[in-house]
Coordinates of C-alpha atoms in Angstrom, one line a residue:
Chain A
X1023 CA 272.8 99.1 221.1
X1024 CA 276.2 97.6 220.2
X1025 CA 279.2 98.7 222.5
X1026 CA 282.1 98.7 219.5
X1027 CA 285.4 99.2 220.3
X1028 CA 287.1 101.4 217.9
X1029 CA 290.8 100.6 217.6
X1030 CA 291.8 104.1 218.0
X1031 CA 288.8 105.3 220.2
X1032 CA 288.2 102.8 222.3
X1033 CA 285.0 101.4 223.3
X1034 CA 282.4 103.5 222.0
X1035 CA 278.3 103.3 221.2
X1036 CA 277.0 101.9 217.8
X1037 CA 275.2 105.5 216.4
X1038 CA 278.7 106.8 216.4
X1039 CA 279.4 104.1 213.6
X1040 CA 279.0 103.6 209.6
X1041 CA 278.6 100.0 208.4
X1042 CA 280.9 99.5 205.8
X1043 CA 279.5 95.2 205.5
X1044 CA 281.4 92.0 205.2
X1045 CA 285.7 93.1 204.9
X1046 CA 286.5 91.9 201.2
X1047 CA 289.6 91.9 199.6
X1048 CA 289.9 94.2 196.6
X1049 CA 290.9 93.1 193.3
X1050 CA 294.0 94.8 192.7
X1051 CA 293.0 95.6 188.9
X1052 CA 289.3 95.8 188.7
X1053 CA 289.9 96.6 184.7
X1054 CA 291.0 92.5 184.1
X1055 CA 287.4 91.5 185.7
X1056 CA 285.0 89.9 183.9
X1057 CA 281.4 91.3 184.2
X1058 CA 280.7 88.3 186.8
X1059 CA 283.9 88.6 188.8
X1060 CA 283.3 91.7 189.3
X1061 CA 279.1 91.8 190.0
X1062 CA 280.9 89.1 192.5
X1063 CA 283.0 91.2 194.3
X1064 CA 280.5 94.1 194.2
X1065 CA 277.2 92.4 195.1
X1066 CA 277.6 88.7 196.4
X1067 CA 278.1 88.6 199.6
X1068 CA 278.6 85.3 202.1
X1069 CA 276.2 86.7 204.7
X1070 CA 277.1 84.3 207.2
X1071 CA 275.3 83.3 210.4
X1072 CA 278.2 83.0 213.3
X1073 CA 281.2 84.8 213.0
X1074 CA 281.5 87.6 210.7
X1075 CA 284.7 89.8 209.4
X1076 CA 283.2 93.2 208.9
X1077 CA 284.1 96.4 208.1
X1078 CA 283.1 99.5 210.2
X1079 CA 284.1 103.7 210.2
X1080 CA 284.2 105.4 213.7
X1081 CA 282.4 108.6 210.9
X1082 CA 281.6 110.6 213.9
X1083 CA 284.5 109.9 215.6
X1084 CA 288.2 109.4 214.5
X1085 CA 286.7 109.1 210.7
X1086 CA 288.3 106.1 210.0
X1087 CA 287.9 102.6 208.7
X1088 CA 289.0 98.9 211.1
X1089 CA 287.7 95.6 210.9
X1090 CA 285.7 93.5 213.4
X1091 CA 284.8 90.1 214.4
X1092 CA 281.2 90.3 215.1
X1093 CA 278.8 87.0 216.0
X1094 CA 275.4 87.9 213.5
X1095 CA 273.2 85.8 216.0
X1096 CA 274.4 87.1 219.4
X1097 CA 276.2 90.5 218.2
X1098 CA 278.8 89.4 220.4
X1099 CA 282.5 91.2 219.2
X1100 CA 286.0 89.2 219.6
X1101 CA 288.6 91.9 218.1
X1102 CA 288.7 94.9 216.0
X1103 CA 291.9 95.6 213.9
X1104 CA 292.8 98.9 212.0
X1105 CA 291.6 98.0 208.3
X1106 CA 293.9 98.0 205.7
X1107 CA 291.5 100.3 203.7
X1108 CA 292.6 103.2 205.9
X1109 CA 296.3 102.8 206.0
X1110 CA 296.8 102.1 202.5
X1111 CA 294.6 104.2 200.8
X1112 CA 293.8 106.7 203.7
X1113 CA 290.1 106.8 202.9
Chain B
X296 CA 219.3 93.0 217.0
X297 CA 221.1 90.2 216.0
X298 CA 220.3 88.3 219.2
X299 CA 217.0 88.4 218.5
X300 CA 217.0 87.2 215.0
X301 CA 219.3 84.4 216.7
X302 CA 216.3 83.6 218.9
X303 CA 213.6 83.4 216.5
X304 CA 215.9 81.6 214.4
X305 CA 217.3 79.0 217.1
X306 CA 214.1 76.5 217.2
X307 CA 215.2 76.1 213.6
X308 CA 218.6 74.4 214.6
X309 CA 217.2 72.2 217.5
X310 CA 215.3 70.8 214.5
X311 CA 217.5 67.3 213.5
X312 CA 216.7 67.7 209.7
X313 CA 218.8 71.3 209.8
X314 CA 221.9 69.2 211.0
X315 CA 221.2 66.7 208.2
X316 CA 221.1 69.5 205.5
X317 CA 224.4 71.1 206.8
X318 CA 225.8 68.0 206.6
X319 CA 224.7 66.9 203.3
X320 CA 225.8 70.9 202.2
X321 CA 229.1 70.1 203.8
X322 CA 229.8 67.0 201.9
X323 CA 228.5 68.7 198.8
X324 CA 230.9 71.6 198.8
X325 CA 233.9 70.0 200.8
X326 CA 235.3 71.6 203.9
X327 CA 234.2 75.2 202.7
X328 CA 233.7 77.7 205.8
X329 CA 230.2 79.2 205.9
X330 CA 227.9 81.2 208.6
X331 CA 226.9 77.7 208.6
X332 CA 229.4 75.4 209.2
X333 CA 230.2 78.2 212.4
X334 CA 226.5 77.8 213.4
X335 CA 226.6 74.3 213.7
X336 CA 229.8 74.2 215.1
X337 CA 229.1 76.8 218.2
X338 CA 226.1 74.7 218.4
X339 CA 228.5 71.5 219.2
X340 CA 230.6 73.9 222.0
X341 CA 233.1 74.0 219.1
X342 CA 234.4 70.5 219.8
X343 CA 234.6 69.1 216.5
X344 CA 236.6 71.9 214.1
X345 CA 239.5 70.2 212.2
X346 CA 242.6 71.3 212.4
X347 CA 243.3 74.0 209.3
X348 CA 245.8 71.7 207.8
X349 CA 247.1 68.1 208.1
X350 CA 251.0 67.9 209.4
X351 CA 252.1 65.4 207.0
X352 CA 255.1 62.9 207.9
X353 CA 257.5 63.3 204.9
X354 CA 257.4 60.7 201.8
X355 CA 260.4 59.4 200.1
X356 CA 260.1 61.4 197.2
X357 CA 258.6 64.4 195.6
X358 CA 258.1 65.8 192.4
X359 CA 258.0 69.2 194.1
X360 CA 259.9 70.3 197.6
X361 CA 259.5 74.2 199.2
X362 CA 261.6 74.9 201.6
X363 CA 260.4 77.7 203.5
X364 CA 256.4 77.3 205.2
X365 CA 255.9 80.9 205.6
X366 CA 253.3 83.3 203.1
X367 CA 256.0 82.9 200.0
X368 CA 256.1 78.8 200.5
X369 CA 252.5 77.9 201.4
X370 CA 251.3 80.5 197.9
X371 CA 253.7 78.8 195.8
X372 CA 252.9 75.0 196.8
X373 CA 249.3 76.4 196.3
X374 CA 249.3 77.6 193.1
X375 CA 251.3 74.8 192.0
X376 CA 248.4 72.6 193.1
X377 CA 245.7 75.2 192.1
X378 CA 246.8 76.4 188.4
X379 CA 249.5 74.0 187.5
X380 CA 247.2 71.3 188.7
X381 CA 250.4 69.7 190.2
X382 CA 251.1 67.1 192.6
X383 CA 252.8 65.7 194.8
X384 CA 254.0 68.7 196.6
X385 CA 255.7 69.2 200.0
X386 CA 256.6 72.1 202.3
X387 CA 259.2 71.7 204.5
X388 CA 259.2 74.5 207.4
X389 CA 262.2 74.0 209.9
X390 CA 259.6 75.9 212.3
X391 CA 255.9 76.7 212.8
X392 CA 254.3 78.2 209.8
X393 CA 254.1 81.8 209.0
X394 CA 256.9 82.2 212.0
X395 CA 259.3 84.4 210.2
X396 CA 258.8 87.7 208.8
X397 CA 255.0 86.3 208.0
X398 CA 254.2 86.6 211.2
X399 CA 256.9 89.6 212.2
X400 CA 255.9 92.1 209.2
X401 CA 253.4 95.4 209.5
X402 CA 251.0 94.0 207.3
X403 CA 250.7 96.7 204.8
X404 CA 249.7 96.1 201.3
X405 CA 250.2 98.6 198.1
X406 CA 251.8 98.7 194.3
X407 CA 253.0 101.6 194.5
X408 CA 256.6 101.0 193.0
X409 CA 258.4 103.2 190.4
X410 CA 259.9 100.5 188.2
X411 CA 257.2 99.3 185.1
X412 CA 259.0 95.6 186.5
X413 CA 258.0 96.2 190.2
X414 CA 254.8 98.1 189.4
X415 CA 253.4 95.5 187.4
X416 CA 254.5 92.6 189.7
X417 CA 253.2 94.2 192.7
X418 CA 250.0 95.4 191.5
X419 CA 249.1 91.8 190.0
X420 CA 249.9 90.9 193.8
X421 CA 247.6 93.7 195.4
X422 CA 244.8 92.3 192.7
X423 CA 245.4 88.4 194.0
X424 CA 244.9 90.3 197.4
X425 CA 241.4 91.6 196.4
X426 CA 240.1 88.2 196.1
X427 CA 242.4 86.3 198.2
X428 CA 239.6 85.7 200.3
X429 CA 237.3 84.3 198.1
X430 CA 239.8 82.2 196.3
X431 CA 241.1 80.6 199.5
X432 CA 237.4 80.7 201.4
X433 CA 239.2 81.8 204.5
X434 CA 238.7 85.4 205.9
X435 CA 242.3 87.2 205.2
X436 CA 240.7 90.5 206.4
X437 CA 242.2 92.5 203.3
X438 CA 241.1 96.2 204.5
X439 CA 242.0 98.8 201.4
X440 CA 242.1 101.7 203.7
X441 CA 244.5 103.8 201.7
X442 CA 248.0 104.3 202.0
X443 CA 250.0 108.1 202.4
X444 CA 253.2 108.1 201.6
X445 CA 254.4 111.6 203.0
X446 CA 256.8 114.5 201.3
X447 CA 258.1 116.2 203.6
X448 CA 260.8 118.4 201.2
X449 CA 261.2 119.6 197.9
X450 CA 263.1 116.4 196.8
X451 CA 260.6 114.1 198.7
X452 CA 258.0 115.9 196.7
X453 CA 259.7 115.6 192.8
X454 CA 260.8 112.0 194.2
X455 CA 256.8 111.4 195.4
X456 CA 255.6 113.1 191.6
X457 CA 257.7 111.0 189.5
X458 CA 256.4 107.6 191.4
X459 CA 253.1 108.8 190.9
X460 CA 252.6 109.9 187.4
X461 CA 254.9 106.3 186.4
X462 CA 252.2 104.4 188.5
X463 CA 249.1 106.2 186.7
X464 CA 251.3 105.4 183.2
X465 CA 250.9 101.5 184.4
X466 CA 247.4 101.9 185.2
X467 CA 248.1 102.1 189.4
X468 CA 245.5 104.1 191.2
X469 CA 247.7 106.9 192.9
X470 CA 246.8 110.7 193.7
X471 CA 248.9 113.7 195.3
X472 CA 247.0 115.8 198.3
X473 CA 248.7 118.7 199.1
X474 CA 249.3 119.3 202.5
X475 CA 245.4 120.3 203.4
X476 CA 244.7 117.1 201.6
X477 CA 246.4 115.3 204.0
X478 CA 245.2 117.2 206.6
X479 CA 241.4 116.4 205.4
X480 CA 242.0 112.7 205.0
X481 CA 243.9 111.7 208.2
X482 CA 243.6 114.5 210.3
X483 CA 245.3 113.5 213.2
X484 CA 248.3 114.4 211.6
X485 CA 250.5 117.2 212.4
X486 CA 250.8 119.4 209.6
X487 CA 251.8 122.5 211.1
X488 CA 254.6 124.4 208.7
X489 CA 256.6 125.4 211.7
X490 CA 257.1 121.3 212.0
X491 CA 260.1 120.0 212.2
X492 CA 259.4 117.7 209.4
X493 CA 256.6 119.7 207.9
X494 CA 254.1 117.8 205.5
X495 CA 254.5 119.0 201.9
X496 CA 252.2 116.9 200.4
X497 CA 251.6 112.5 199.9
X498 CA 250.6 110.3 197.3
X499 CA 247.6 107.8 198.1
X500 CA 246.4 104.7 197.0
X501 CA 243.4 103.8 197.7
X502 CA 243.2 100.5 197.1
X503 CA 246.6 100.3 199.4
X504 CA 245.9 99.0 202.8
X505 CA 246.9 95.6 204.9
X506 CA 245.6 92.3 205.4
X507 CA 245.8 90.1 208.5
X508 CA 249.0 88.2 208.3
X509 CA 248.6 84.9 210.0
X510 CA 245.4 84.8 208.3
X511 CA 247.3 84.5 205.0
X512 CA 249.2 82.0 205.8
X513 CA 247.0 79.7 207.3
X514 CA 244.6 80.6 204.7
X515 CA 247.2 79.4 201.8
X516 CA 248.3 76.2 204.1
X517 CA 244.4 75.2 204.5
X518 CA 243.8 75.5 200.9
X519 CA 247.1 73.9 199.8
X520 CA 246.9 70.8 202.4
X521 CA 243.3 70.6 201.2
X522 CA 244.5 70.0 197.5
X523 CA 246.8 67.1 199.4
X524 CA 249.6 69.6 199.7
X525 CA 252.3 67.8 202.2
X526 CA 253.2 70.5 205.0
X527 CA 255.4 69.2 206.8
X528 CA 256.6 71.3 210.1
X529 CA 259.5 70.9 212.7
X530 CA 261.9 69.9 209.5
X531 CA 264.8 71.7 209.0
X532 CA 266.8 71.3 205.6
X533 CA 270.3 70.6 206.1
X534 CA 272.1 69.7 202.7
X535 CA 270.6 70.0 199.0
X536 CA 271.6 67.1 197.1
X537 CA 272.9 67.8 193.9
X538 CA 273.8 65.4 191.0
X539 CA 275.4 66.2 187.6
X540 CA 274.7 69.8 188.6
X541 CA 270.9 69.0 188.9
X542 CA 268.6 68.4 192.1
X543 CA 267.8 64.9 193.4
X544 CA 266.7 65.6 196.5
X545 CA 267.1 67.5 199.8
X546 CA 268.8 66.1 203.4
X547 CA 266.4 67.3 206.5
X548 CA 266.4 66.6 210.4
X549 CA 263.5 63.7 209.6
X550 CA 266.4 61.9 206.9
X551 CA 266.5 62.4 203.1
X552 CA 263.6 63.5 201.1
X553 CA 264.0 63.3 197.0
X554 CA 262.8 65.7 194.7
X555 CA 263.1 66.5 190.8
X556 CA 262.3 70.2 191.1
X557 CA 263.3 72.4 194.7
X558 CA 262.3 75.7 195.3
X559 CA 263.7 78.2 198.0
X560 CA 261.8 80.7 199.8
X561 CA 263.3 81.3 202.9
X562 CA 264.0 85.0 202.9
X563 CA 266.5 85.8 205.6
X564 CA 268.6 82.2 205.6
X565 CA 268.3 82.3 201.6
X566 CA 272.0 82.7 201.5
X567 CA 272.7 80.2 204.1
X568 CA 270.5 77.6 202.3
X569 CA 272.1 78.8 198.8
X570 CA 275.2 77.9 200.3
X571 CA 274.1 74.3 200.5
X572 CA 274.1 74.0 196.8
X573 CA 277.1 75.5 195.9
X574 CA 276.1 79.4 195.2
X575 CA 276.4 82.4 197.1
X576 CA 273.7 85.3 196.8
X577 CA 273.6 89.2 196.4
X578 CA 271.6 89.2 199.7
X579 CA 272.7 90.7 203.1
X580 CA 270.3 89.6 205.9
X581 CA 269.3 92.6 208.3
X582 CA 267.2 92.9 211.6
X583 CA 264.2 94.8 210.8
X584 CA 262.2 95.8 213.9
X585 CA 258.2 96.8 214.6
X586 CA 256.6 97.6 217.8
X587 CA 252.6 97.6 218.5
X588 CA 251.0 100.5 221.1
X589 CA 248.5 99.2 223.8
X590 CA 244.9 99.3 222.3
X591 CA 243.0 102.8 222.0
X592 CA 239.2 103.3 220.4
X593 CA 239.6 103.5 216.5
X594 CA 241.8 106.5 215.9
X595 CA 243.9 105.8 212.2
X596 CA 242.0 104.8 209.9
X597 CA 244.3 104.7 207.1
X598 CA 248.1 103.5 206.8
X599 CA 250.6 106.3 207.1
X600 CA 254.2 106.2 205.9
X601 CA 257.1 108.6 205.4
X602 CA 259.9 107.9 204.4
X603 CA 262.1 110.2 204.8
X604 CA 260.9 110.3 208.6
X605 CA 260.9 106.6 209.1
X606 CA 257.6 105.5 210.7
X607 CA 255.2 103.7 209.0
X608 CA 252.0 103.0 210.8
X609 CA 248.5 101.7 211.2
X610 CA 245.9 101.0 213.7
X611 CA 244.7 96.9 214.4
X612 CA 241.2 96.2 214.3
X613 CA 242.5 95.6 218.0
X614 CA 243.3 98.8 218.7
X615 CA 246.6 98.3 218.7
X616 CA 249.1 100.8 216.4
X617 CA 251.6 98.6 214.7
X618 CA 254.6 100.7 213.9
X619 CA 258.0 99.6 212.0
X620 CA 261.2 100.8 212.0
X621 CA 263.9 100.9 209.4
X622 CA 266.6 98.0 209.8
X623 CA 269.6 98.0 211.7
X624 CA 272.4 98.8 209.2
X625 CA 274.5 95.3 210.4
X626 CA 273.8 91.9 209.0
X627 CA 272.0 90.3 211.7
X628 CA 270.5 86.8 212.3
X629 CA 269.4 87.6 216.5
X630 CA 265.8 88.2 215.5
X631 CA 266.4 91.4 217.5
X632 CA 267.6 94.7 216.8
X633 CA 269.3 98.1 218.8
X634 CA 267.1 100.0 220.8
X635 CA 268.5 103.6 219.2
X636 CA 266.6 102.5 215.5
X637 CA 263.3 102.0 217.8
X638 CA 264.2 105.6 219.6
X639 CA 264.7 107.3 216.2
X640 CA 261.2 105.6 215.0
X641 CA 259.4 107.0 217.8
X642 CA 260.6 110.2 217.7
X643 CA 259.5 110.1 214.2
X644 CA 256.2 109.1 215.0
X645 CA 255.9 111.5 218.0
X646 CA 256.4 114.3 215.7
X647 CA 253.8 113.4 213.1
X648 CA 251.2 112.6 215.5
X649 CA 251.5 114.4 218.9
X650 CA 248.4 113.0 220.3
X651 CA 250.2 109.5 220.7
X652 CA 253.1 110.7 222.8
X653 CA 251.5 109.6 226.1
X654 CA 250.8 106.1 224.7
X655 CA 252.7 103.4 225.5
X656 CA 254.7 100.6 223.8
X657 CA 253.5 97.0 224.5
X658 CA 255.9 95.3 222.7
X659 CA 258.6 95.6 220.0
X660 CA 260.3 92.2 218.0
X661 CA 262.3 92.0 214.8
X662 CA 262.9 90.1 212.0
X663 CA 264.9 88.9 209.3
X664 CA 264.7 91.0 206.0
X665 CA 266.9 89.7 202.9
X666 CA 268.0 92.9 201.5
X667 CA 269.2 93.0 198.0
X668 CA 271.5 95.9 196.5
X669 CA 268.7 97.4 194.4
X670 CA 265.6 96.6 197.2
X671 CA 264.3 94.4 194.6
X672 CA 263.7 90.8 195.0
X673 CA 265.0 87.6 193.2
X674 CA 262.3 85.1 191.6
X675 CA 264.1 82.9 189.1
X676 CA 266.3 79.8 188.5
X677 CA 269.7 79.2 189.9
X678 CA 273.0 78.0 188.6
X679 CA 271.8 74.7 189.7
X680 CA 269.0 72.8 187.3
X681 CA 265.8 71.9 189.2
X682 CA 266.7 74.5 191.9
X683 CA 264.9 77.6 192.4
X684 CA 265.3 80.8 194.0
X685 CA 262.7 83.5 196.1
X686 CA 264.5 85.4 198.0
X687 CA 265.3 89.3 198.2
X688 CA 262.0 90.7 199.2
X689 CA 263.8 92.5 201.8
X690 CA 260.8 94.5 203.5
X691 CA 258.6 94.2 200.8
X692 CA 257.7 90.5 201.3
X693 CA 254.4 90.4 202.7
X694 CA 252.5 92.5 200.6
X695 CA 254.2 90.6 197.1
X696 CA 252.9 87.4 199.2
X697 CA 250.0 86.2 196.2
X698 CA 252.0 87.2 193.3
X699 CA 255.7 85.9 194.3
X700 CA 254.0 82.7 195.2
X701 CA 252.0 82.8 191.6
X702 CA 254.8 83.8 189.4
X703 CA 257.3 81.1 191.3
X704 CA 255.0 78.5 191.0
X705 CA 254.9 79.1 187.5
X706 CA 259.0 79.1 186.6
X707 CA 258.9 75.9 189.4
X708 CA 256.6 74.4 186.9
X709 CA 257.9 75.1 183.6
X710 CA 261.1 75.6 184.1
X711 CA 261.0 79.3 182.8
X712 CA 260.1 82.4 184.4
X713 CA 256.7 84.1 184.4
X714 CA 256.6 87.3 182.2
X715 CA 256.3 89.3 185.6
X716 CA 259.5 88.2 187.2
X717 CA 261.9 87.5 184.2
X718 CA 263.4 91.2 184.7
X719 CA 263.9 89.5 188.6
X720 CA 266.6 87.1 188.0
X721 CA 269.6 86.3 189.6
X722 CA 271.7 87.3 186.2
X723 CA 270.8 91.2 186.9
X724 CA 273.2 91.2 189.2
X725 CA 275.9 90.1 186.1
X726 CA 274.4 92.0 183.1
X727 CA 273.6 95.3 185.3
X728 CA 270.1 95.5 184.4
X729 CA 269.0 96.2 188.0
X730 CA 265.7 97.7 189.2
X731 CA 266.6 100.1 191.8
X732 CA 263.6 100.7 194.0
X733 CA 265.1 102.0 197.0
X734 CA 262.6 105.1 196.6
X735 CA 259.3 102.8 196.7
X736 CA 260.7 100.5 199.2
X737 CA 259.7 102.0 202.8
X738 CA 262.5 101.0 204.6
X739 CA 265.9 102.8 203.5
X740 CA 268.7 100.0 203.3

């Protein structure tokens, strides 16, 4: 079990988290995308062994949305930022 | 009774002529395995087998490379050799063969998808699995024991009907029991109504069941290093060389190895080895765990699976039951998992079938699966000429082993996809035309 720390919360356990996968940058008009920009913001994904900038929710918790740095081979955290997502569009 | 016909039988083999006709049979039919050959052998203490296959030293160049030595790999550098009468074929493995999810899965074998895409490529899979056997002479103990796939509410039920009546449309063999069905054909099941999770009902397929994992691998890598097959071991890929937007070649940790045509099958580092060449993939790669039991006198004899529940089981010819879990939701490379997915999986289990609670876990691993967004895999070319892609099986890969391995080898060899997986290319992912199978996959991700 993950120990994640929730930049809110604190240090909290992994079942109290949603994975929300690797923190992208949203187009800021999806509309001017072609077909394969956008299939390549909505499915490709870099799915990178080492360090990984991901997005997590604290959903049964504070509800909302920060970002991590996560090692994929030894799960191993280094920060965890309030993600834009929340503050700007107050998912 | 057998010893005794092994008596009356043995003055027979003292004889020298019976050594001269196995011989001469052996030289006759190549290195095929018969009661024979293992009579012969236990009667030489079993000193002289040869190895299953030869670990080639890599050549300079090839006119086919695999990167990837587990089921996927070894079937595809087989069928190359077998029906595209290729060679010059290598395998490069940057481990042991059949160490990644070939040797990690649950062994379970069915065609029970929704899709007419998946259906078809799954059950020409579970059909190369009836004869693997036979075609590969090596003993992949394929047992069709039937598989349940449990409803346990109203929209498990309409979501269980609608896969059934499309798999009896493509010719699939697939019935629903109703819960006293169930109850007849695996009764150890608890189907009380006051359940938790009470058992509404399950499709079957019989001719669903599993197979012996290692055994098809080994099998495939015998048979494909028997048709001169290079399988090359301890050789990991580093770089794909790439010319003019076409192949030449690939770099590894034993130096540079040509090739005109390269194909990927390395499931969980597909995206890592994509990268090489320039492309990223649709793929996030996930920890995916199983656990066996200690082993208890034949108890299951069928494979049980609910998904809404999460367990899937069976029972070894061991003893053992192998259970999985679904996959941690993070992307994950460890080879190990968090300990609340195998919790949830046994309290799943515990609740199907009371009668294990007392039973205790011997050991739990994980994997790697390569998840795709619509659980269905990618078999096709890539943005790069001469490169080729397998990768996406997610937890589907070992049962789609004969038939990924068939329909790659084919677009490997003619440059063009096999009418089973031209629906499975990477351009789905552009055009939109996916195949969502998230309902036939077992594992929700």
């Amino acid at each position: 079990m993950l120990i994640i720390k929730c930049p809110y919360c604190g240090d909290r356990e992994e079942t109290e988290f949603s994975y929300g996968g690797e923190n992208k940058k949203r187009p800021a008009d999806p509309y001017s995308l072609s077909d394969k920009e956008w299939a390549e913001y909505l499915f490709f994904k870099k799915n990178t062994v080492g360090w990984h900038n991901e997005l997590w929710n604290h959903s049964h918790g504070c509800r909302r949305w920060f970002s991590i740095e996560r090692h994929t081979v030894t799960n191993e955290i280094k920060q965890s930022t309030p993600s834009q997502l929340s503050m700007e569009e107050n998912i | 009774m057998y010893s005794l016909i092994y008596l009356s039988i043995t003055p027979y083999f003292l004889h020298m002529d019976f050594y001269k006709k196995i011989t001469y049979y052996e030289k006759k039919m190549g290195k095929k395995l018969s009661i024979f050959g293992n009579i012969k052998a236990s009667h030489e203490n079993h000193e002289n087998w040869e190895p299953l296959w030869k670990n080639a030293t890599p050549k300079k160049t090839y006119d086919f490379i695999i990167i990837g030595g587990g089921g996927h790999g070894l079937a595809t550098a087989y069928y190359l050799s077998r029906i595209h009468k290729s060679s010059n074929i290598a395998v490069i493995e940057k481990g042991w063969l059949g160490g990644g999810g070939t040797g990690r899965n649950t062994s379970i074998i069915r065609s029970n998808y929704l899709w007419d895409e998946s259906a078809h490529l799954y059950d020409f899979s579970l059909k190369l699995y009836e004869t693997l056997s036979q075609d590969l002479n090596f003993n992949t103990m394929v047992s069709q024991r039937g598989v349940l796939n449990l409803a346990h509410n109203l929209s498990d039920v309409r979501g269980a009907k609608r896969r059934l009546y499309a798999n009896q449309l493509n010719g699939i063999d697939s019935e629903w029991l109703d819960t006293e069905g169930v109850k007849k054909y695996c009764p150890i099941i608890n189907t009380s109504p006051d359940a938790r999770y009470p058992v509404l009902g399950s499709t079957l397929q019989r001719r669903g069941g599993v197979a012996r994992h290692d055994a098809v691998a080994w099998g495939y890598a015998r048979a494909a290093s028997d048709a001169g097959v290079d399988i090359i071991q301890h050789c990991e890929v580093t770089d794909i060389h790439v010319s003019n937007n076409k192949v030449v070649g690939v770099e590894t940790t034993q130096g540079r190895i040509n090739a005109k045509r390269v194909g990927i099958a390395v499931a969980g580092y597909a995206s890592n080895v994509a990268k090489m060449a320039g492309f990223e993939l649709p793929i996030a790669t996930h920890p995916l765990q199983a656990y066996v039991s200690e082993p208890v006198k034949p108890i299951l004899d069928c494979v049980v699976m609910s998904g809404a529940v999460h367990v899937y089981l069976s029972q070894t010819d061991k003893g053992e039951l192998v259970m999985g879990a679904g996959v941690d939701k993070y992307i994950g490379y460890g080879q190990r998992g968090s300990f609340n997915v195998i919790e949830e999986q046994l309290s799943a289990c515990m609740q199907l079938f009371p009668l294990f609670s007392r039973m205790r876990v011997m050991r739990t691993w994980a994997g790697m699966v390569d998840t795709c967004p619509d659980a269905s895999p990618i078999v096709g070319k890539t943005p790069v000429d001469g490169l080729y892609i397998n990768c996406g099986w997610g937890t589907g890969g070992f049962k789609s082993t004969p038939g990924s391995g068939w329909v790659f080898a084919h677009t490997m060899f003619n440059d063009a996809p096999h009418d089973l997986n031209k629906a499975f290319s990477l351009e789905r992912f552009y055009s939109g035309a996916l195949i969502d199978e998230h309902g036939a996959a077992a594992v929700a991700h």
